[in-house]
C-alpha cells in the first residue's frame, strides 16, 4: 500500500546512493547527518534487509539496495518530468513530439522553421529517437512515425507516402553502364548498400522485382541500420542503395544521387503518419501541427512525383511488405507501426 511507503526515507536513501556519503546527502537535502542516518535505519527496518555496506569511508549499496535505488531513481525522474510539465510554461504552452532520427534530421528539420514562425508563442520540443512513445507514462503530444499498420485505439493521420528505388552516384552509374545496359545486370555487378532494418531490403526487393536473372541475390558487404548512413555512402559512390526518395531528397535534387534506371519501377506506399491517443486531438497545437505537416507532406509528394516524371520513372503503388522492424532498428510500435528511419 502507498500509505506504508516512507517517501521521505526514499528521498534520503536516493541521495546517499547517488552521492556516496551521508554528509554530502545531508548537505544537499539541508538536514543533519543524524536525520539522514535515522531515515536509512527506518528503511532497513521496513524492508528487513541491509541497504548499505561500508567501504573506504563510503556507503556502497547492497544488492537489495541497488534494486531499491534503481526503482527509486526511476520514479523520481518520472515525478520530476511531470512536475516540469505542469509548471513548464504559462497555460502549458509547450508542444512535445517524437520523431525517428533520420526523418527528423533529413525531412522535418529543414521544414519546421515555418511551423515555429506560425506558432511563436509555443515552446516546441522535438525528440529524435528510435523509441516509440508510451503515451500512458511519458509526456509526449504525438509521434511522427513510419508504418503501414492501423494503430488500434490510436488516432492517426497519414502525412505522405514513401517512394523507394535503387539509387547511386552519377559517377558509379557511368561505370555500371560501361558493363551493361541491363539495369538488373548492373545490380548484379554492383556493390549493394543494405539498410539492414529497412522495410524494403534488397533481399525482398530482388525476390519480388529482380526476375529470374536475380533469383539468387548477389552478396552485399555494406550494411547499416540508419538510412542516413546508407544514403551518404551511396552519394560518395561506394555502391547502389535501395532507399527512400523522401530521405534522399536533398542528394537527389542536387544531382549527387540519381535513379539507377528509369526501367525500374519506383515503389510508393503509405508511410509517414501522425500517431497519438484520441484525447490529444483536443489540444489545439496538436491539430495545428497535424494540419501543417500534412500540407508539407502533400507539397513534398508533388515535388517527388515531378522529379520522377522528369527522370522517366514509373511509380507503382503498394500497401508495403510485412516486416518485423524498421530501418532505425525499432521494434513494432505500440500502435503496430514500424519506423525505418
mmCIF file of C-alpha atoms in Angstrom:
data_model
loop_
_atom_site.group_PDB
_atom_site.id
_atom_site.type_symbol
_atom_site.label_atom_id
_atom_site.label_comp_id
_atom_site.label_asym_id
_atom_site.label_seq_id
_atom_site.Cartn_x
_atom_site.Cartn_y
_atom_site.Cartn_z
ATOM 1 C CA UNK A 1 0.000 0.000 0.000
ATOM 2 C CA UNK A 2 1.250 3.508 -0.816
ATOM 3 C CA UNK A 3 0.465 4.680 2.737
ATOM 4 C CA UNK A 4 3.132 2.260 4.009
ATOM 5 C CA UNK A 5 5.905 3.722 1.820
ATOM 6 C CA UNK A 6 8.376 6.006 3.602
ATOM 7 C CA UNK A 7 8.745 8.593 0.810
ATOM 8 C CA UNK A 8 10.945 10.847 2.923
ATOM 9 C CA UNK A 9 13.246 7.949 3.664
ATOM 10 C CA UNK A 10 13.429 7.052 -0.026
ATOM 11 C CA UNK A 11 14.422 10.617 -0.849
ATOM 12 C CA UNK A 12 17.265 10.482 1.698
ATOM 13 C CA UNK A 13 18.247 6.985 0.533
ATOM 14 C CA UNK A 14 18.438 8.054 -3.138
ATOM 15 C CA UNK A 15 20.695 10.991 -2.266
ATOM 16 C CA UNK A 16 23.068 8.810 -0.208
ATOM 17 C CA UNK A 17 23.449 6.250 -3.002
ATOM 18 C CA UNK A 18 23.940 8.933 -5.647
ATOM 19 C CA UNK A 19 26.472 10.929 -3.617
ATOM 20 C CA UNK A 20 28.125 8.072 -1.733
ATOM 21 C CA UNK A 21 28.248 9.787 1.666
ATOM 22 C CA UNK A 22 25.719 10.636 4.347
ATOM 23 C CA UNK A 23 27.356 14.021 4.914
ATOM 24 C CA UNK A 24 27.025 15.028 1.243
ATOM 25 C CA UNK A 25 23.421 13.838 1.155
ATOM 26 C CA UNK A 26 22.647 15.837 4.298
ATOM 27 C CA UNK A 27 24.235 18.939 2.771
ATOM 28 C CA UNK A 28 22.198 18.595 -0.440
ATOM 29 C CA UNK A 29 18.964 17.977 1.481
ATOM 30 C CA UNK A 30 19.770 20.702 4.021
ATOM 31 C CA UNK A 31 19.246 18.412 7.026
ATOM 32 C CA UNK A 32 21.542 16.930 9.676
ATOM 33 C CA UNK A 33 23.570 13.790 9.104
ATOM 34 C CA UNK A 34 21.764 12.137 12.013
ATOM 35 C CA UNK A 35 18.425 12.768 10.278
ATOM 36 C CA UNK A 36 19.697 11.038 7.148
ATOM 37 C CA UNK A 37 21.107 8.112 9.135
ATOM 38 C CA UNK A 38 17.850 7.715 11.023
ATOM 39 C CA UNK A 39 15.809 7.565 7.817
ATOM 40 C CA UNK A 40 18.154 4.936 6.375
ATOM 41 C CA UNK A 41 17.766 2.811 9.531
ATOM 42 C CA UNK A 42 13.980 3.131 9.297
ATOM 43 C CA UNK A 43 14.057 1.967 5.666
ATOM 44 C CA UNK A 44 16.225 -1.025 6.543
ATOM 45 C CA UNK A 45 13.837 -1.937 9.336
ATOM 46 C CA UNK A 46 10.865 -1.599 6.989
ATOM 47 C CA UNK A 47 12.427 -3.826 4.301
ATOM 48 C CA UNK A 48 14.147 -6.155 6.760
ATOM 49 C CA UNK A 49 17.466 -6.074 4.877
ATOM 50 C CA UNK A 50 20.710 -4.135 4.912
ATOM 51 C CA UNK A 51 20.741 -1.499 2.192
ATOM 52 C CA UNK A 52 24.406 -0.433 2.518
ATOM 53 C CA UNK A 53 27.848 -1.739 3.344
ATOM 54 C CA UNK A 54 30.827 0.467 4.183
ATOM 55 C CA UNK A 55 33.947 0.566 2.012
ATOM 56 C CA UNK A 56 36.752 3.124 2.354
ATOM 57 C CA UNK A 57 34.515 5.566 4.209
ATOM 58 C CA UNK A 58 31.878 5.358 1.524
ATOM 59 C CA UNK A 59 28.497 3.682 1.648
ATOM 60 C CA UNK A 60 28.078 1.066 -1.102
ATOM 61 C CA UNK A 61 24.555 -0.242 -1.736
ATOM 62 C CA UNK A 62 23.996 -3.950 -1.267
ATOM 63 C CA UNK A 63 22.254 -5.959 -3.983
ATOM 64 C CA UNK A 64 18.916 -5.160 -2.349
ATOM 65 C CA UNK A 65 19.938 -1.513 -2.008
ATOM 66 C CA UNK A 66 20.870 -1.377 -5.705
ATOM 67 C CA UNK A 67 17.462 -2.737 -6.683
ATOM 68 C CA UNK A 68 15.723 -0.198 -4.482
ATOM 69 C CA UNK A 69 17.860 2.620 -5.864
ATOM 70 C CA UNK A 70 17.099 1.718 -9.494
ATOM 71 C CA UNK A 71 13.354 1.759 -8.812
ATOM 72 C CA UNK A 72 13.521 4.897 -6.669
ATOM 73 C CA UNK A 73 15.646 6.950 -9.066
ATOM 74 C CA UNK A 74 13.400 5.992 -12.000
ATOM 75 C CA UNK A 75 10.307 7.027 -10.041
ATOM 76 C CA UNK A 76 11.912 10.325 -9.014
ATOM 77 C CA UNK A 77 12.865 11.101 -12.628
ATOM 78 C CA UNK A 78 9.298 10.453 -13.740
ATOM 79 C CA UNK A 79 7.930 12.665 -10.971
ATOM 80 C CA UNK A 80 10.399 15.418 -11.900
ATOM 81 C CA UNK A 81 9.297 15.236 -15.536
ATOM 82 C CA UNK A 82 5.659 15.521 -14.502
ATOM 83 C CA UNK A 83 6.420 18.464 -12.238
ATOM 84 C CA UNK A 84 8.328 20.197 -15.050
ATOM 85 C CA UNK A 85 5.453 19.606 -17.448
ATOM 86 C CA UNK A 86 2.943 21.113 -15.042
ATOM 87 C CA UNK A 87 4.916 24.284 -14.360
ATOM 88 C CA UNK A 88 6.914 24.473 -17.596
ATOM 89 C CA UNK A 89 5.005 27.294 -19.332
ATOM 90 C CA UNK A 90 2.093 29.609 -18.523
ATOM 91 C CA UNK A 91 -1.101 27.785 -19.536
ATOM 92 C CA UNK A 92 1.010 24.762 -20.508
ATOM 93 C CA UNK A 93 2.050 26.184 -23.890
ATOM 94 C CA UNK A 94 4.596 23.521 -24.721
ATOM 95 C CA UNK A 95 4.385 21.053 -27.570
ATOM 96 C CA UNK A 96 6.390 17.816 -27.452
ATOM 97 C CA UNK A 97 6.709 15.412 -30.360
ATOM 98 C CA UNK A 98 8.800 12.343 -31.031
ATOM 99 C CA UNK A 99 10.207 11.538 -34.456
ATOM 100 C CA UNK A 100 12.613 8.953 -35.838
ATOM 101 C CA UNK A 101 16.217 10.224 -36.178
ATOM 102 C CA UNK A 102 16.831 10.166 -39.942
ATOM 103 C CA UNK A 103 13.374 11.502 -40.757
ATOM 104 C CA UNK A 104 13.709 14.207 -38.114
ATOM 105 C CA UNK A 105 17.068 15.412 -39.405
ATOM 106 C CA UNK A 106 16.515 14.976 -43.134
ATOM 107 C CA UNK A 107 12.855 15.897 -43.600
ATOM 108 C CA UNK A 108 11.350 17.615 -40.576
ATOM 109 C CA UNK A 109 14.379 19.688 -39.607
ATOM 110 C CA UNK A 110 14.615 21.730 -42.830
ATOM 111 C CA UNK A 111 10.850 22.458 -42.764
ATOM 112 C CA UNK A 112 9.865 23.053 -39.156
ATOM 113 C CA UNK A 113 11.025 26.682 -39.140
ATOM 114 C CA UNK A 114 7.797 27.697 -40.891
ATOM 115 C CA UNK A 115 5.704 25.949 -38.214
ATOM 116 C CA UNK A 116 7.636 27.743 -35.463
ATOM 117 C CA UNK A 117 7.082 31.078 -37.192
ATOM 118 C CA UNK A 118 3.353 30.393 -37.402
ATOM 119 C CA UNK A 119 3.216 29.470 -33.702
ATOM 120 C CA UNK A 120 5.727 31.777 -31.989
ATOM 121 C CA UNK A 121 4.122 31.571 -28.549
ATOM 122 C CA UNK A 122 4.662 27.838 -28.212
ATOM 123 C CA UNK A 123 7.760 26.145 -26.821
ATOM 124 C CA UNK A 124 8.393 23.230 -29.186
ATOM 125 C CA UNK A 125 10.459 20.203 -28.245
ATOM 126 C CA UNK A 126 11.390 17.526 -30.786
ATOM 127 C CA UNK A 127 12.865 14.234 -29.557
ATOM 128 C CA UNK A 128 14.621 12.417 -32.413
ATOM 129 C CA UNK A 129 14.699 8.861 -31.121
ATOM 130 C CA UNK A 130 14.093 5.337 -32.420
ATOM 131 C CA UNK A 131 11.838 4.627 -29.433
ATOM 132 C CA UNK A 132 8.084 4.862 -29.764
ATOM 133 C CA UNK A 133 6.234 6.825 -27.135
ATOM 134 C CA UNK A 134 4.416 5.232 -24.239
ATOM 135 C CA UNK A 135 1.655 7.811 -24.043
ATOM 136 C CA UNK A 136 0.444 6.442 -20.717
ATOM 137 C CA UNK A 137 3.706 7.110 -18.864
ATOM 138 C CA UNK A 138 5.571 9.687 -20.993
ATOM 139 C CA UNK A 139 4.848 13.341 -21.612
ATOM 140 C CA UNK A 140 4.548 13.385 -25.411
ATOM 141 C CA UNK A 141 1.856 15.022 -27.527
ATOM 142 C CA UNK A 142 2.324 12.944 -30.664
ATOM 143 C CA UNK A 143 4.632 10.663 -32.634
ATOM 144 C CA UNK A 144 5.520 11.351 -36.244
ATOM 145 C CA UNK A 145 6.246 7.819 -37.366
ATOM 146 C CA UNK A 146 6.536 5.402 -40.227
ATOM 147 C CA UNK A 147 4.408 2.325 -40.784
ATOM 148 C CA UNK A 148 1.619 0.647 -42.699
ATOM 149 C CA UNK A 149 -0.454 -0.857 -39.895
ATOM 150 C CA UNK A 150 -3.599 0.698 -38.473
ATOM 151 C CA UNK A 151 -2.969 1.892 -34.935
ATOM 152 C CA UNK A 152 -5.669 0.188 -32.884
ATOM 153 C CA UNK A 153 -7.003 2.584 -30.268
ATOM 154 C CA UNK A 154 -4.873 5.467 -31.545
ATOM 155 C CA UNK A 155 -5.687 8.480 -33.650
ATOM 156 C CA UNK A 156 -3.550 8.545 -36.771
ATOM 157 C CA UNK A 157 -3.360 10.716 -39.866
ATOM 158 C CA UNK A 158 -1.399 9.819 -42.993
ATOM 159 C CA UNK A 159 1.150 12.535 -43.766
ATOM 160 C CA UNK A 160 2.579 11.182 -47.019
ATOM 161 C CA UNK A 161 3.738 8.190 -48.964
ATOM 162 C CA UNK A 162 7.287 6.977 -49.236
ATOM 163 C CA UNK A 163 8.970 6.174 -52.539
ATOM 164 C CA UNK A 164 11.677 3.505 -52.765
ATOM 165 C CA UNK A 165 14.053 2.835 -55.637
ATOM 166 C CA UNK A 166 17.670 1.817 -56.330
ATOM 167 C CA UNK A 167 19.900 4.892 -56.477
ATOM 168 C CA UNK A 168 23.582 5.657 -56.798
ATOM 169 C CA UNK A 169 26.097 8.398 -57.562
ATOM 170 C CA UNK A 170 26.294 9.559 -61.227
ATOM 171 C CA UNK A 171 29.958 8.514 -61.418
ATOM 172 C CA UNK A 172 29.102 4.972 -60.381
ATOM 173 C CA UNK A 173 26.205 4.818 -62.842
ATOM 174 C CA UNK A 174 28.581 5.655 -65.694
ATOM 175 C CA UNK A 175 30.835 2.767 -64.696
ATOM 176 C CA UNK A 176 27.903 0.364 -64.443
ATOM 177 C CA UNK A 177 26.642 1.383 -67.893
ATOM 178 C CA UNK A 178 30.048 0.501 -69.312
ATOM 179 C CA UNK A 179 29.459 -3.023 -68.020
ATOM 180 C CA UNK A 180 25.885 -3.451 -69.296
ATOM 181 C CA UNK A 181 22.800 -1.573 -70.416
ATOM 182 C CA UNK A 182 20.637 -4.010 -68.449
ATOM 183 C CA UNK A 183 19.860 -2.488 -65.023
ATOM 184 C CA UNK A 184 19.465 -5.934 -63.457
ATOM 185 C CA UNK A 185 22.907 -6.902 -64.673
ATOM 186 C CA UNK A 186 24.211 -3.625 -63.277
ATOM 187 C CA UNK A 187 22.730 -4.559 -59.904
ATOM 188 C CA UNK A 188 24.359 -7.970 -60.122
ATOM 189 C CA UNK A 189 27.776 -6.392 -60.695
ATOM 190 C CA UNK A 190 27.428 -3.510 -58.221
ATOM 191 C CA UNK A 191 28.207 -3.364 -54.546
ATOM 192 C CA UNK A 192 24.833 -3.131 -52.853
ATOM 193 C CA UNK A 193 24.349 -0.966 -49.778
ATOM 194 C CA UNK A 194 21.869 -2.576 -47.434
ATOM 195 C CA UNK A 195 19.750 -0.707 -44.903
ATOM 196 C CA UNK A 196 19.717 -3.632 -42.529
ATOM 197 C CA UNK A 197 16.372 -2.990 -40.853
ATOM 198 C CA UNK A 198 14.520 -1.273 -43.649
ATOM 199 C CA UNK A 199 11.023 -2.248 -44.697
ATOM 200 C CA UNK A 200 12.204 -2.761 -48.287
ATOM 201 C CA UNK A 201 15.547 -4.548 -48.088
ATOM 202 C CA UNK A 202 17.495 -5.803 -51.069
ATOM 203 C CA UNK A 203 16.601 -9.461 -50.429
ATOM 204 C CA UNK A 204 12.881 -8.749 -50.534
ATOM 205 C CA UNK A 205 13.139 -6.354 -53.465
ATOM 206 C CA UNK A 206 15.261 -8.735 -55.580
ATOM 207 C CA UNK A 207 12.942 -11.625 -54.868
ATOM 208 C CA UNK A 208 9.890 -9.596 -55.874
ATOM 209 C CA UNK A 209 11.203 -7.419 -58.691
ATOM 210 C CA UNK A 210 14.503 -8.873 -59.818
ATOM 211 C CA UNK A 211 13.106 -11.528 -62.121
ATOM 212 C CA UNK A 212 14.677 -14.887 -62.860
ATOM 213 C CA UNK A 213 18.059 -13.331 -63.636
ATOM 214 C CA UNK A 214 18.406 -12.363 -59.985
ATOM 215 C CA UNK A 215 16.653 -15.300 -58.385
ATOM 216 C CA UNK A 216 19.834 -15.780 -56.339
ATOM 217 C CA UNK A 217 20.566 -12.337 -54.905
ATOM 218 C CA UNK A 218 24.150 -11.088 -55.005
ATOM 219 C CA UNK A 219 26.041 -10.645 -51.776
ATOM 220 C CA UNK A 220 26.431 -7.210 -50.263
ATOM 221 C CA UNK A 221 29.096 -6.220 -47.785
ATOM 222 C CA UNK A 222 27.892 -2.752 -46.780
ATOM 223 C CA UNK A 223 25.111 -2.860 -44.213
ATOM 224 C CA UNK A 224 23.819 -0.070 -41.998
ATOM 225 C CA UNK A 225 20.957 0.359 -39.538
ATOM 226 C CA UNK A 226 20.456 4.049 -40.401
ATOM 227 C CA UNK A 227 19.180 5.276 -43.739
ATOM 228 C CA UNK A 228 21.264 8.441 -43.348
ATOM 229 C CA UNK A 229 24.469 6.402 -43.421
ATOM 230 C CA UNK A 230 23.395 4.312 -46.411
ATOM 231 C CA UNK A 231 22.387 7.423 -48.357
ATOM 232 C CA UNK A 232 25.661 9.192 -47.597
ATOM 233 C CA UNK A 233 27.726 6.203 -48.683
ATOM 234 C CA UNK A 234 25.754 5.889 -51.921
ATOM 235 C CA UNK A 235 26.288 9.600 -52.644
ATOM 236 C CA UNK A 236 30.016 9.031 -52.099
ATOM 237 C CA UNK A 237 29.959 6.455 -54.907
ATOM 238 C CA UNK A 238 30.520 3.355 -52.767
ATOM 239 C CA UNK A 239 27.590 1.355 -54.140
ATOM 240 C CA UNK A 240 23.895 1.171 -55.025
ATOM 241 C CA UNK A 241 21.391 1.817 -52.241
ATOM 242 C CA UNK A 242 17.753 0.761 -52.187
ATOM 243 C CA UNK A 243 16.461 3.761 -50.318
ATOM 244 C CA UNK A 244 13.736 6.270 -49.574
ATOM 245 C CA UNK A 245 13.339 9.138 -52.031
ATOM 246 C CA UNK A 246 11.862 11.149 -49.157
ATOM 247 C CA UNK A 247 15.014 10.789 -47.083
ATOM 248 C CA UNK A 248 17.456 11.051 -50.000
ATOM 249 C CA UNK A 249 15.667 14.071 -51.483
ATOM 250 C CA UNK A 250 18.483 16.538 -50.903
ATOM 251 C CA UNK A 251 21.054 14.333 -52.655
ATOM 252 C CA UNK A 252 18.649 13.510 -55.499
ATOM 253 C CA UNK A 253 17.561 17.101 -56.093
ATOM 254 C CA UNK A 254 21.197 18.252 -56.073
ATOM 255 C CA UNK A 255 22.240 15.502 -58.505
ATOM 256 C CA UNK A 256 24.577 13.741 -56.083
ATOM 257 C CA UNK A 257 22.323 10.696 -56.336
ATOM 258 C CA UNK A 258 20.382 9.548 -59.401
ATOM 259 C CA UNK A 259 17.880 6.739 -60.095
ATOM 260 C CA UNK A 260 19.725 3.635 -61.219
ATOM 261 C CA UNK A 261 17.359 3.192 -64.149
ATOM 262 C CA UNK A 262 14.039 4.506 -65.421
ATOM 263 C CA UNK A 263 13.266 0.891 -66.370
ATOM 264 C CA UNK A 264 12.917 0.023 -62.676
ATOM 265 C CA UNK A 265 9.593 0.931 -61.098
ATOM 266 C CA UNK A 266 9.552 3.178 -58.055
ATOM 267 C CA UNK A 267 7.565 1.643 -55.198
ATOM 268 C CA UNK A 268 5.166 4.027 -53.442
ATOM 269 C CA UNK A 269 3.283 3.078 -50.302
ATOM 270 C CA UNK A 270 1.572 4.778 -47.321
ATOM 271 C CA UNK A 271 4.291 5.668 -44.879
ATOM 272 C CA UNK A 272 4.621 8.631 -42.543
ATOM 273 C CA UNK A 273 1.838 9.179 -40.025
ATOM 274 C CA UNK A 274 0.904 11.306 -37.050
ATOM 275 C CA UNK A 275 0.024 8.950 -34.190
ATOM 276 C CA UNK A 276 -1.377 9.916 -30.791
ATOM 277 C CA UNK A 277 -4.140 8.961 -28.348
ATOM 278 C CA UNK A 278 -7.544 10.350 -29.431
ATOM 279 C CA UNK A 279 -7.679 12.602 -26.356
ATOM 280 C CA UNK A 280 -4.599 14.509 -27.562
ATOM 281 C CA UNK A 281 -6.516 15.825 -30.570
ATOM 282 C CA UNK A 282 -8.361 18.099 -28.156
ATOM 283 C CA UNK A 283 -5.192 20.157 -27.920
ATOM 284 C CA UNK A 284 -5.208 22.968 -30.458
ATOM 285 C CA UNK A 285 -1.456 22.756 -31.069
ATOM 286 C CA UNK A 286 -1.768 19.056 -31.992
ATOM 287 C CA UNK A 287 -4.438 19.910 -34.572
ATOM 288 C CA UNK A 288 -2.354 22.818 -35.909
ATOM 289 C CA UNK A 289 0.755 20.681 -36.281
ATOM 290 C CA UNK A 290 -1.161 17.843 -37.928
ATOM 291 C CA UNK A 291 -2.664 20.224 -40.491
ATOM 292 C CA UNK A 292 0.727 21.814 -41.133
ATOM 293 C CA UNK A 293 2.655 18.549 -41.522
ATOM 294 C CA UNK A 294 0.021 17.058 -43.850
ATOM 295 C CA UNK A 295 0.266 20.155 -46.039
ATOM 296 C CA UNK A 296 4.060 19.844 -46.061
ATOM 297 C CA UNK A 297 3.756 16.182 -46.978
ATOM 298 C CA UNK A 298 1.464 16.901 -49.916
ATOM 299 C CA UNK A 299 3.828 19.574 -51.211
ATOM 300 C CA UNK A 300 6.779 17.225 -50.985
ATOM 301 C CA UNK A 301 4.958 14.386 -52.733
ATOM 302 C CA UNK A 302 4.172 16.795 -55.598
ATOM 303 C CA UNK A 303 7.889 17.640 -55.855
ATOM 304 C CA UNK A 304 8.881 13.986 -55.803
ATOM 305 C CA UNK A 305 6.372 12.983 -58.474
ATOM 306 C CA UNK A 306 7.550 15.820 -60.723
ATOM 307 C CA UNK A 307 11.159 14.714 -60.236
ATOM 308 C CA UNK A 308 10.377 11.074 -61.006
ATOM 309 C CA UNK A 309 8.361 12.014 -64.071
ATOM 310 C CA UNK A 310 11.201 14.183 -65.349
ATOM 311 C CA UNK A 311 13.536 11.206 -64.972
ATOM 312 C CA UNK A 312 11.135 8.868 -66.774
ATOM 313 C CA UNK A 313 10.453 6.746 -63.698
ATOM 314 C CA UNK A 314 7.150 4.916 -63.323
ATOM 315 C CA UNK A 315 5.554 4.766 -59.880
ATOM 316 C CA UNK A 316 3.735 1.645 -58.704
ATOM 317 C CA UNK A 317 1.637 1.629 -55.546
ATOM 318 C CA UNK A 318 1.750 -0.981 -52.817
ATOM 319 C CA UNK A 319 0.466 -1.365 -49.287
ATOM 320 C CA UNK A 320 4.012 -2.271 -48.281
ATOM 321 C CA UNK A 321 5.557 -5.615 -47.266
ATOM 322 C CA UNK A 322 5.186 -7.210 -43.870
ATOM 323 C CA UNK A 323 8.211 -6.570 -41.695
ATOM 324 C CA UNK A 324 9.340 -7.170 -38.133
ATOM 325 C CA UNK A 325 11.099 -3.841 -37.657
ATOM 326 C CA UNK A 326 12.086 -0.527 -39.146
ATOM 327 C CA UNK A 327 15.327 0.661 -40.593
ATOM 328 C CA UNK A 328 16.350 2.510 -37.489
ATOM 329 C CA UNK A 329 16.313 -0.721 -35.571
ATOM 330 C CA UNK A 330 12.950 -0.217 -33.962
ATOM 331 C CA UNK A 331 10.538 -2.842 -32.829
ATOM 332 C CA UNK A 332 6.939 -2.505 -33.983
ATOM 333 C CA UNK A 333 5.310 0.370 -32.175
ATOM 334 C CA UNK A 334 2.565 0.034 -29.650
ATOM 335 C CA UNK A 335 0.171 1.010 -32.449
ATOM 336 C CA UNK A 336 1.884 -1.701 -34.523
ATOM 337 C CA UNK A 337 3.796 0.548 -36.840
ATOM 338 C CA UNK A 338 7.390 0.327 -37.938
ATOM 339 C CA UNK A 339 9.890 3.099 -38.138
ATOM 340 C CA UNK A 340 12.758 2.616 -40.506
ATOM 341 C CA UNK A 341 14.427 5.930 -40.222
#
